[in-house]
Coordinates of C-alpha atoms (C1' of nucleotides) in Angstrom, one line a residue:
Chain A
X1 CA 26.2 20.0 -28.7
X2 CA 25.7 20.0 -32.3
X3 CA 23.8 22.0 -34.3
X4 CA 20.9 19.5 -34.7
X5 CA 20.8 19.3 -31.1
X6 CA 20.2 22.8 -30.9
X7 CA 16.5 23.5 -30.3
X8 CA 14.4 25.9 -27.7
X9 CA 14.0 24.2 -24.9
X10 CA 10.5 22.8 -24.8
X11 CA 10.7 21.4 -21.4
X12 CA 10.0 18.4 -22.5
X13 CA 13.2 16.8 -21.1
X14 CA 12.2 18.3 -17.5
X15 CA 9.8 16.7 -15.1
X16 CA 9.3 13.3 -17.0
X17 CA 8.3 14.0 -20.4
X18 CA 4.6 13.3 -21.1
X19 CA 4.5 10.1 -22.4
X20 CA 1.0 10.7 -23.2
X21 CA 2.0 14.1 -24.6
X22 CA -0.8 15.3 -27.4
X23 CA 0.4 15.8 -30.7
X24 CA -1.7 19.6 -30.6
X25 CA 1.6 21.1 -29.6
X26 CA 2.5 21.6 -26.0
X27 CA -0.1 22.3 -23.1
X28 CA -0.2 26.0 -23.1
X29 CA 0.8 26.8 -19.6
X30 CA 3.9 24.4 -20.0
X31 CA 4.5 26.9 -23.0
X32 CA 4.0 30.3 -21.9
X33 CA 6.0 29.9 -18.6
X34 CA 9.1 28.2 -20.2
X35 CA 8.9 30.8 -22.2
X36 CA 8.5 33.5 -19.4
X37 CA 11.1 31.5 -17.8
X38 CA 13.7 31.5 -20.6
X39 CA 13.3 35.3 -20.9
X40 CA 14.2 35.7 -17.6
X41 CA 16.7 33.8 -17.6
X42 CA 18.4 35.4 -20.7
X43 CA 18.6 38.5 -18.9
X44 CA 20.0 37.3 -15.6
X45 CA 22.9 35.1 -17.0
X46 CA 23.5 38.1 -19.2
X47 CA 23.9 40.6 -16.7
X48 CA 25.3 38.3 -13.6
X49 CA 27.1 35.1 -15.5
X50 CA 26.7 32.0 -15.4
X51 CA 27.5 31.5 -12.0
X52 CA 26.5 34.5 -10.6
X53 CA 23.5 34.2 -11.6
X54 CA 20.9 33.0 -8.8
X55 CA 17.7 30.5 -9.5
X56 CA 15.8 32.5 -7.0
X57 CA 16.7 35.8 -9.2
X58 CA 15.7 34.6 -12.1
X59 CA 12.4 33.6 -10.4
X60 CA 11.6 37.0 -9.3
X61 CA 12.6 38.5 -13.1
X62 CA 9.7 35.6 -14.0
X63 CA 7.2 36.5 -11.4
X64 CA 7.2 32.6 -10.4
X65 CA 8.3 31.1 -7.0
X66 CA 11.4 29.2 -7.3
X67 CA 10.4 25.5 -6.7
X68 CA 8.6 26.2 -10.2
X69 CA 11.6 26.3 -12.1
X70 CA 12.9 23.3 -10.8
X71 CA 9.3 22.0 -12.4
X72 CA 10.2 23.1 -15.8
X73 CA 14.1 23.0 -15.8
X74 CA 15.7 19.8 -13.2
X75 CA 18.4 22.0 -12.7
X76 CA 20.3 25.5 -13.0
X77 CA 22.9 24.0 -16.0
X78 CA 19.3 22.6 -18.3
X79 CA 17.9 26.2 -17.8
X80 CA 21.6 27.1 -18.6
X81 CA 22.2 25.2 -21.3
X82 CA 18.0 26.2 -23.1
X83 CA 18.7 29.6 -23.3
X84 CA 22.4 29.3 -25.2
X85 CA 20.7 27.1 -27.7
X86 CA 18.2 29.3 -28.3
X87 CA 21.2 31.6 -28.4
X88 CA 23.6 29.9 -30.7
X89 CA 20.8 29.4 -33.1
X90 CA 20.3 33.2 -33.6
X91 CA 23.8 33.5 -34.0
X92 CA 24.0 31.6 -37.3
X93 CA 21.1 33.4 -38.9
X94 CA 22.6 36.6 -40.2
X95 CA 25.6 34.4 -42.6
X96 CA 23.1 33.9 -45.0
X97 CA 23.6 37.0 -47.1
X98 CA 27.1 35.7 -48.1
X99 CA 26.1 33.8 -51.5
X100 CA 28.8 33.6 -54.1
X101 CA 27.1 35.1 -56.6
X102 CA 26.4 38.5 -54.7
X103 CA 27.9 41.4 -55.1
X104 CA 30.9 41.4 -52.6
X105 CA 29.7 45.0 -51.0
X106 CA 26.3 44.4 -51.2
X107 CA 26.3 40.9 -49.3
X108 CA 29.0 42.3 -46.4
X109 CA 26.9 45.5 -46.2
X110 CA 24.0 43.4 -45.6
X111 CA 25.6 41.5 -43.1
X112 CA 27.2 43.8 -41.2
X113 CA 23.9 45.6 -40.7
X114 CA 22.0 42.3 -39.9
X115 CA 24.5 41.6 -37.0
X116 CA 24.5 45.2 -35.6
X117 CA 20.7 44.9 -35.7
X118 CA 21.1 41.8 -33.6
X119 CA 23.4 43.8 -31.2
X120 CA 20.8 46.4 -31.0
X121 CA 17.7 44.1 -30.5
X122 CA 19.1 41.1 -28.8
X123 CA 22.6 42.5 -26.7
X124 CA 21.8 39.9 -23.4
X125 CA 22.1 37.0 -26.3
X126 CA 25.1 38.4 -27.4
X127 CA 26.6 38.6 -23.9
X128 CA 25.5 35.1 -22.9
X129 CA 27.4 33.7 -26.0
X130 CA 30.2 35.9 -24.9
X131 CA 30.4 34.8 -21.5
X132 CA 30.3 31.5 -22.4
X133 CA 33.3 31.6 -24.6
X134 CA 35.0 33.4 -22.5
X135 CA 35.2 31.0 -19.4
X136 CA 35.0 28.4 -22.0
X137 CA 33.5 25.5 -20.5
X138 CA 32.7 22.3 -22.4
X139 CA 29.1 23.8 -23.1
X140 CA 30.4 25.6 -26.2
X141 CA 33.2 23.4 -27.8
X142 CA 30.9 21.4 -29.5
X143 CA 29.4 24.1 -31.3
X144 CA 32.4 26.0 -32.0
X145 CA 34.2 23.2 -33.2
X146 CA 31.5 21.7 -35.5
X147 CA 29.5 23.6 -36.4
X148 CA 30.5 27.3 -36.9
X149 CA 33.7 25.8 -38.0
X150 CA 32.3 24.5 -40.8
X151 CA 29.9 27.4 -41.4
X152 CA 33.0 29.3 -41.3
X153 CA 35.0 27.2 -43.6
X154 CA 31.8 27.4 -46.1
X155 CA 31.5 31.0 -45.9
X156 CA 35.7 32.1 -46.5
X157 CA 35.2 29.7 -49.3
X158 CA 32.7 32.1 -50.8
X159 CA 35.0 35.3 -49.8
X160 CA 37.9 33.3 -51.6
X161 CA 36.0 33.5 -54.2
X162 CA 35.5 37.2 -54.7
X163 CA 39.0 37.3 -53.8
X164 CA 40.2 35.3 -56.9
X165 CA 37.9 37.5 -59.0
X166 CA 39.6 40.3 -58.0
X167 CA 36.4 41.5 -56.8
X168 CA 37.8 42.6 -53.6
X169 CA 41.2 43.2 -51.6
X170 CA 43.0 40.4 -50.9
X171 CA 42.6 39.7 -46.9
X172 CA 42.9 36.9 -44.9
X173 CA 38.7 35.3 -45.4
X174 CA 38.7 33.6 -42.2
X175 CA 40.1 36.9 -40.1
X176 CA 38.2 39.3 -41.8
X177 CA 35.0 37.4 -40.3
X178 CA 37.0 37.9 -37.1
X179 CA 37.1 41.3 -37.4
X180 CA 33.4 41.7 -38.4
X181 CA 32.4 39.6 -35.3
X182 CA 34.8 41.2 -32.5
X183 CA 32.9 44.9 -33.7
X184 CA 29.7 44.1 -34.3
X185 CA 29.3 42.3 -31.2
X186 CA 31.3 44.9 -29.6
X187 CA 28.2 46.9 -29.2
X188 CA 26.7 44.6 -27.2
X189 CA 28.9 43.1 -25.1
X190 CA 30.6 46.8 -24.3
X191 CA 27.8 48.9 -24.5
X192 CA 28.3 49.5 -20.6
X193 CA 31.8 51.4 -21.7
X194 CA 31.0 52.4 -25.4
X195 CA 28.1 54.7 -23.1
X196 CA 30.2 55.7 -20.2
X197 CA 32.9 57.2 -22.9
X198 CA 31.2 58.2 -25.2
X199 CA 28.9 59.8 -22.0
X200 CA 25.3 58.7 -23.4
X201 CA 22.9 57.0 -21.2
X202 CA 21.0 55.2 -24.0
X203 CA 22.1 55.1 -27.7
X204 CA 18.7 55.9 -29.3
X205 CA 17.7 53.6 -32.6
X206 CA 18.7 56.9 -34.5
X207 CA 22.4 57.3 -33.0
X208 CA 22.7 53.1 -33.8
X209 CA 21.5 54.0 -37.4
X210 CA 24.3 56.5 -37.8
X211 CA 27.2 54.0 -36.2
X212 CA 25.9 50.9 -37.8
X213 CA 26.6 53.0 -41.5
X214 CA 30.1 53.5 -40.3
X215 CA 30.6 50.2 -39.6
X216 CA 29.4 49.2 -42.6
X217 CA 31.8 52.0 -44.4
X218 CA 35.3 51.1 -42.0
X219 CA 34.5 47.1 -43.2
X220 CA 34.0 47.9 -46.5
X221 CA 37.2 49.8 -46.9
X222 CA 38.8 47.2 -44.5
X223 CA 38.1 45.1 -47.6
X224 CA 39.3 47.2 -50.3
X225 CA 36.1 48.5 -51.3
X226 CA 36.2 51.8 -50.8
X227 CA 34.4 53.1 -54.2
X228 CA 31.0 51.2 -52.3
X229 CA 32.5 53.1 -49.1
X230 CA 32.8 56.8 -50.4
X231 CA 29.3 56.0 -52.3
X232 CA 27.6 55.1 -48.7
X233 CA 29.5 58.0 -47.5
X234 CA 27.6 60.3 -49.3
X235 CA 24.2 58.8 -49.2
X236 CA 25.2 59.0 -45.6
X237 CA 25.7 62.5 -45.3
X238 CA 23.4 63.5 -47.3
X239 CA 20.5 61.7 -46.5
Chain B
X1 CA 38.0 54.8 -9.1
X2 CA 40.1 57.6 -10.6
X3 CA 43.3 56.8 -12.4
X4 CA 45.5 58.3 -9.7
X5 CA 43.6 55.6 -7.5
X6 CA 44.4 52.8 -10.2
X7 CA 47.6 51.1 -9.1
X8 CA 49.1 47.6 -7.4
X9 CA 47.8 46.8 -4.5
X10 CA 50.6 46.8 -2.0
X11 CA 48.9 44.9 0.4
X12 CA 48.9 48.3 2.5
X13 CA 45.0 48.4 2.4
X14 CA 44.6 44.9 3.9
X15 CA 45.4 43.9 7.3
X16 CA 46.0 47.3 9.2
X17 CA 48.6 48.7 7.2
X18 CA 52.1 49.0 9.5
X19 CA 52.2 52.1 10.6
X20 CA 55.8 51.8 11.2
X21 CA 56.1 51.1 7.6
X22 CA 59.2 51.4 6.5
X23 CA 60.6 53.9 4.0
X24 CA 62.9 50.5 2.4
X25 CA 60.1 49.3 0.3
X26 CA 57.7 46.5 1.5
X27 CA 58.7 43.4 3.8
X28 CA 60.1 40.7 1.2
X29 CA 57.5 37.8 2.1
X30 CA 54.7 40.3 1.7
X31 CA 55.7 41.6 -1.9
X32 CA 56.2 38.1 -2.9
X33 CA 53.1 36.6 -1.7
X34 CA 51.0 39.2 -2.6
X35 CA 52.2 38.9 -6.4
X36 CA 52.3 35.0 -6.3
X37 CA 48.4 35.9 -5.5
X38 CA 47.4 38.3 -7.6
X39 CA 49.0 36.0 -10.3
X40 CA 46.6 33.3 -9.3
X41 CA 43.7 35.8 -8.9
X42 CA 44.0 37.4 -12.2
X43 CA 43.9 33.8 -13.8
X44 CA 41.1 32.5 -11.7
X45 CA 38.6 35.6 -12.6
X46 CA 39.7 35.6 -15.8
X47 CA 38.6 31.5 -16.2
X48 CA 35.8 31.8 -13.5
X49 CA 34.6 35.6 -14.1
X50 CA 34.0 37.6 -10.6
X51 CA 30.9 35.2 -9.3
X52 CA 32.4 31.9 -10.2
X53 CA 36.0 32.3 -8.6
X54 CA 36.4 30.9 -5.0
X55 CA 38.8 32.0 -2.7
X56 CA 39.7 28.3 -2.4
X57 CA 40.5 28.0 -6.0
X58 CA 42.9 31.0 -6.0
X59 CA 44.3 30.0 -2.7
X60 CA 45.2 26.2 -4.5
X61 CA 46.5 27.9 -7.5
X62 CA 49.2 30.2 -5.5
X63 CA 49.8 27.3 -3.3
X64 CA 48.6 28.6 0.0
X65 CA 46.0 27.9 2.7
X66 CA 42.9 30.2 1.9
X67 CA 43.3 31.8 5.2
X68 CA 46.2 33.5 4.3
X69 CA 44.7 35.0 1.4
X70 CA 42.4 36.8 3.8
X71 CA 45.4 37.8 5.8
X72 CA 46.7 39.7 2.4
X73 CA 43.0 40.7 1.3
X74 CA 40.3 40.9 4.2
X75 CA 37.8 40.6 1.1
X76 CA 37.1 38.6 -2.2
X77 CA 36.7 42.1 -3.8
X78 CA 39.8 43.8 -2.2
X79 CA 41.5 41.2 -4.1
X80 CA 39.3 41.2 -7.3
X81 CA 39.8 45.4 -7.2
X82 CA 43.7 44.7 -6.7
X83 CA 43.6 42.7 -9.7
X84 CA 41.3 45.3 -11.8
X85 CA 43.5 48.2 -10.9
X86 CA 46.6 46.2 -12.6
X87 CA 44.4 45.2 -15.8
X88 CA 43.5 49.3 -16.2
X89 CA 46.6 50.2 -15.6
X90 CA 47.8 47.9 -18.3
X91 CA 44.9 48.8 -20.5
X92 CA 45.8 53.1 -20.6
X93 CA 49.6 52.2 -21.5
X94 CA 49.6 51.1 -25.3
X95 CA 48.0 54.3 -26.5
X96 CA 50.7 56.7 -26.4
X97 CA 52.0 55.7 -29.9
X98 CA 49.4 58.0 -31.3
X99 CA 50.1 61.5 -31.5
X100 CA 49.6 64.9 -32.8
X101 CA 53.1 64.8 -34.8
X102 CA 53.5 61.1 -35.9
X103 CA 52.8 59.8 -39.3
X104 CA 49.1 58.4 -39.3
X105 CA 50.4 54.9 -40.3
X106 CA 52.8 54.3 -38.8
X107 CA 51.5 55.4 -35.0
X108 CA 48.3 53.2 -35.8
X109 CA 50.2 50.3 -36.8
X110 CA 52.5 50.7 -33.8
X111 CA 49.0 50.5 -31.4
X112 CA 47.8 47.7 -32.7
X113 CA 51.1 45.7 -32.9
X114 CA 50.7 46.7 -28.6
X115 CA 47.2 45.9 -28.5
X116 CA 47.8 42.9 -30.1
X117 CA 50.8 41.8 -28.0
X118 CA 49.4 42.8 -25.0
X119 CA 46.3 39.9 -26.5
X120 CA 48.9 37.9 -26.6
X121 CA 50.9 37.9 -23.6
X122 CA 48.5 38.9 -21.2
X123 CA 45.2 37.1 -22.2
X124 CA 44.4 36.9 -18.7
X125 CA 44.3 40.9 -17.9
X126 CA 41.6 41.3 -21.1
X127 CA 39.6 38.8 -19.8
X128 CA 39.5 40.0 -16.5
X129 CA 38.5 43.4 -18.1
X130 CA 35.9 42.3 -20.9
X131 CA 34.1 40.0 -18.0
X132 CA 33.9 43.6 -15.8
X133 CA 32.6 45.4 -18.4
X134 CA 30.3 42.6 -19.9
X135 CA 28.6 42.7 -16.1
X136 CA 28.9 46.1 -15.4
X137 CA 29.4 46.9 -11.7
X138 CA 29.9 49.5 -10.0
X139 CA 33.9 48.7 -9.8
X140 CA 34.6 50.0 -13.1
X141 CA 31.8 52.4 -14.3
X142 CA 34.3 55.3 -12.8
X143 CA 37.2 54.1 -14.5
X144 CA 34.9 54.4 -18.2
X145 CA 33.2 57.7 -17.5
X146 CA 36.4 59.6 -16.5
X147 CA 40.2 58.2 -17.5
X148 CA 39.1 55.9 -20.3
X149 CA 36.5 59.0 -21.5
X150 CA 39.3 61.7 -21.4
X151 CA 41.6 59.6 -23.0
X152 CA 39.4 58.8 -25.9
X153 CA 38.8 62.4 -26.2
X154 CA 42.3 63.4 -26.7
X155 CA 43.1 60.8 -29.2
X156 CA 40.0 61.3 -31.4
X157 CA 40.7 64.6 -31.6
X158 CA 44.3 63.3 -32.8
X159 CA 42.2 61.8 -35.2
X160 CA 40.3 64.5 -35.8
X161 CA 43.6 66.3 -36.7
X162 CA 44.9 64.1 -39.1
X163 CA 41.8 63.9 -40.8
X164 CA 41.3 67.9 -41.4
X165 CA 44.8 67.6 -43.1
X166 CA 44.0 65.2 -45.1
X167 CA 46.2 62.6 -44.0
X168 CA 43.8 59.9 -43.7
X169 CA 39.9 58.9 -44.5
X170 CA 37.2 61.0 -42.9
X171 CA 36.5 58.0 -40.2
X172 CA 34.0 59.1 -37.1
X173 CA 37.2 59.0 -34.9
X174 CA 35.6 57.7 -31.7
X175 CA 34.2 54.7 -33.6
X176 CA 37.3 53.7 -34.9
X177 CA 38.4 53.3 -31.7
X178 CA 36.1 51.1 -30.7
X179 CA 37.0 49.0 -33.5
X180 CA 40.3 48.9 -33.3
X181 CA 39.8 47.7 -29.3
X182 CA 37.1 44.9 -30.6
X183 CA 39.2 43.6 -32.7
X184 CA 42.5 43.1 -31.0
X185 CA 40.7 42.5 -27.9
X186 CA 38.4 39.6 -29.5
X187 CA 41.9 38.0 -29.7
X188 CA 42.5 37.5 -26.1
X189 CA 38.5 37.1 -25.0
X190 CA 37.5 35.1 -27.9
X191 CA 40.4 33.2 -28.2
X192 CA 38.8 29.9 -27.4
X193 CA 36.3 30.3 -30.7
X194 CA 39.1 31.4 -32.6
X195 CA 41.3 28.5 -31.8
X196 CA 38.2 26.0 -32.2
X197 CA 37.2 27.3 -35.4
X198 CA 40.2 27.7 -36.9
X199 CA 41.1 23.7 -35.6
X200 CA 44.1 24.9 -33.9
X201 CA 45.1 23.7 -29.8
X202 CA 47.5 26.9 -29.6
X203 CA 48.5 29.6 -31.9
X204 CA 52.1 29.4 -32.0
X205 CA 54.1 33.4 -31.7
X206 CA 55.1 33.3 -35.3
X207 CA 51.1 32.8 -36.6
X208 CA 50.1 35.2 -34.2
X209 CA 52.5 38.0 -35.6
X210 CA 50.9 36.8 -39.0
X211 CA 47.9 37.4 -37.7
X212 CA 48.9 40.9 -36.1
X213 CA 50.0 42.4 -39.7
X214 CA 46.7 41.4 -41.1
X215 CA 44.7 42.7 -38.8
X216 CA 46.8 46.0 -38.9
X217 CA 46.6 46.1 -42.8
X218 CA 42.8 45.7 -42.2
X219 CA 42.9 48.8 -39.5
X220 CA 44.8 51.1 -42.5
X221 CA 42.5 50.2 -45.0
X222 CA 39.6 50.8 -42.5
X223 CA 41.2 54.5 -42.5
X224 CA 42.0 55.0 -45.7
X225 CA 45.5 54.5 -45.8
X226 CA 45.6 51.7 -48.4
X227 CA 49.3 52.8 -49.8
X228 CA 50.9 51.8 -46.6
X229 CA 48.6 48.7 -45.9
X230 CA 49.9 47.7 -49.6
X231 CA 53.4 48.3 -49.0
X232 CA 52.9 45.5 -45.8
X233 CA 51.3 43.6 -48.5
X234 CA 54.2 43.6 -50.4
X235 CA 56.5 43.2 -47.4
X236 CA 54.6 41.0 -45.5
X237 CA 54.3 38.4 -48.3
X238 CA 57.7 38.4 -49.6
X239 CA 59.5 38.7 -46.2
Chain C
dG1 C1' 69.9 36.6 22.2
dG2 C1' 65.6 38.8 23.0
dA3 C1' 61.6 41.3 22.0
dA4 C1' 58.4 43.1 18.9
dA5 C1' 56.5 42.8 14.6
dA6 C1' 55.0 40.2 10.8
dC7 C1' 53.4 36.1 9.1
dC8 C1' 50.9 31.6 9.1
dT9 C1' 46.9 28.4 9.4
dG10 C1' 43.5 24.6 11.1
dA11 C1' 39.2 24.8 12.8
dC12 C1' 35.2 27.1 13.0
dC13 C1' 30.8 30.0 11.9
dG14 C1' 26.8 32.2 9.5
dT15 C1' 24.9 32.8 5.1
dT16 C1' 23.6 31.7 0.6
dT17 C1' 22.5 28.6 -2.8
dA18 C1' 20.8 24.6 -5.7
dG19 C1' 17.8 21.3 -5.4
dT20 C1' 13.9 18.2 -3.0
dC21 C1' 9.4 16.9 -1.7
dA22 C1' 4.8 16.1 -0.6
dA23 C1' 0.5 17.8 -0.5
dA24 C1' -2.7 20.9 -2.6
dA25 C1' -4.8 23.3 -6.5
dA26 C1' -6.0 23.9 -11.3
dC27 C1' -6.8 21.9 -15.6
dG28 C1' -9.1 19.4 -19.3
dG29 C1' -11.1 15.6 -21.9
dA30 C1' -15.0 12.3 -21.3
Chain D
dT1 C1' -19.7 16.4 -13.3
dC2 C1' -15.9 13.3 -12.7
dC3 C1' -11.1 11.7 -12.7
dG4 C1' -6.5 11.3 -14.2
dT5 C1' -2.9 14.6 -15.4
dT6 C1' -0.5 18.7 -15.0
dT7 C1' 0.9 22.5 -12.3
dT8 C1' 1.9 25.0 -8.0
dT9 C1' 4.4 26.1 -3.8
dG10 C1' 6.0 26.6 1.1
dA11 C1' 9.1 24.3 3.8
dC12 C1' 13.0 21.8 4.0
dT13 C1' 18.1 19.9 3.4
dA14 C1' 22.9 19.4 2.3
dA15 C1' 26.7 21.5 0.4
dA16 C1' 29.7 25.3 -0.7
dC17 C1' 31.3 29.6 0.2
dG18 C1' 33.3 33.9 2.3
dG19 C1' 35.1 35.3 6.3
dT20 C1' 36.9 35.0 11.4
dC21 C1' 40.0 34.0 15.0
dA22 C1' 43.1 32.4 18.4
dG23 C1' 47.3 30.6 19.0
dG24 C1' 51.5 29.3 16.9
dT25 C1' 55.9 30.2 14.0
dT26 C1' 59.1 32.9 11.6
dT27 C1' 61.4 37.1 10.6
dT28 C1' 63.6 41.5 11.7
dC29 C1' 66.0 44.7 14.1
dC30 C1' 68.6 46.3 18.2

DNA sequence: GGAAAACCTGACCGTTTAGTCAAAAACGGA
DNA sequence: TCCGTTTTTGACTAAACGGTCAGGTTTTCC
């Protein structure tokens, strides 16, 4: 699965792709129920897995009778494999703010907040791609090997960079992005347990405000920026 | 499921436990096939999540007829609970570095070097752990509101102590937490992603203790403590 | 050595699940 | 309105799975 392969799903390679198919995008029904159907499905493989997740489940979630599904999607691994792509996409977006010519705190800052924004908004994507690397099956290895390899490579590059400047501390590039994943996803994949403990039953947009600064402030000293840190702890506190 | 309820399964649950039991510890072939199967069950859920494991599958992996298995376990989820309650129990155990007295540090760099060993030998348990959480049933939502929840509360305010004296940066205590479990943790669940990307087919025990002092110099930074994460600098790069 | 307990297991059963199909209905351009 | 195309759906099948059980074998203890 590389990246260029990795496109929503426009059920076009279900059910015999229109040979005749008009070039005034897709016939509208085809495209509001794939959509409807890949919503649904998002959620189901997010909350039951890949294999505990049920066809006739994620019909219900859709409000469509089963046999439908099989219409749009031949089988359970095509829906499967639609809804990471549309996944994996949205996980490359946020990178962008890592330019070599931004300021070091700025750019991290930015992306820090642009992936907790993503936990926030989109957590069943984030658990999909989790579960999928988890019980890595072939589906992913593709994309991790290829392509976020070399996004990665690109990006430590940059971080190297600021390092040789003396811009910022001197970590390891390529685990520092580790770390910035594992917590920023964090909230999404364990929001079950960071609730339970922390004994809230829904972290309002608010609360997620307040943690995404920290965040932003423990990475930022993580990388030796602390002057940027104490600043944001200030504007934090007092604003 | 309270922590006084989280331990091995002894097999005494399953199978009308003897009530002749006797005081001599458990028959021989019982302890020893009921470990040879909670070996193989931890490894299957841990590959297959909850959903995807079969009976059959665990059965081939401890080298026994399936039947058996029931004979041990009446259920799929006595068996997936017996494996849970180890994985907790493991879980609660690397904490206890960090106390009141200790040098900030030091006791923080201690728990991660655990957490991170614990990644490392036991990849399996995590797994196990982050796929129960990820999919939040009911089997674990006790263990997260009460054990895990008063733990937490006694080590932030550990935190919380260190903190008032000064001793390290004024972190929200609770969240710091969190990150120090994402990241050591991503180790072990994400370990497939972090092996792709990096182009590696195993991380050998001498990168991975490479890998352990950076992420700990990246936890003292986080908390302010950058003389001691520049002293490992030092020691880690010339050593 | 003998009896009771513990252990083993092939064959079997009911349920659930992904996937199929054919016939009917709805759609849309001419 | 007409006709080819797309969409819909209830009923069905085959396979996989968790779980059962009866009858056999081994172990343990006196």
């Amino acid at each position: 699965m590389t990246e260029s392969e990795v496109m929503v799903a426009t059920g076009q390679d279900a059910a015999e792709p229109g040979l005749t198919a008009p070039a005034s995008g897709q016939r509208r029904i085809r495209r509001e129920n794939v959509e409807r159907i890949l919503k649904a499905a998002e959620l189901v493989f997010a909350e039951a897995g890949c294999a505990g997740a049920t066809m006739t489940e994620i019909a219900d979630r859709a409000g469509l009778p089963k046999a439908n599904l099989h219409y749009y999607f031949r089988t359970k691994e095509d829906l499967y494999r639609a809804v990471l792509d549309n996944v994996l996409r949205m996980w490359l977006a946020p990178v962008r703010s890592i330019q070599p010519e931004a300021d070091p705190a700025t750019a991290l800052a930015e992306y820090v907040v642009a992936k907790m924004r993503l936990s926030r908004t989109r957590p069943n994507a984030s658990k999909v791609f989790a579960n999928e690397v988890l019980h890595g099956g072939g589906q992913i290895q593709d994309f991790l090997a290829r392509d976020l390899r070399q996004l990665l490579d690109q990006k430590a590059e940059v971080l190297d960079g600021w390092i040789a400047k003396g811009l910022m501390a001197p970590v390891d590039s390529r685990h520092f992005f580790f770390m910035i994943w594992a917590v920023t996803q964090h909230y999404a994949d364990f929001d079950l347990q960071i609730r339970m403990v922390l004994g809230r039953k829904k972290l309002s947009r608010q609360e997620y405000e307040r943690i995404t600064a920290e965040v932003v402030r423990m990475v930022l000293r993580a990388a030796g920026l602390n002057a940027a840190a104490d600043l944001m702890d200030l504007a934090g506190r007092t604003g």
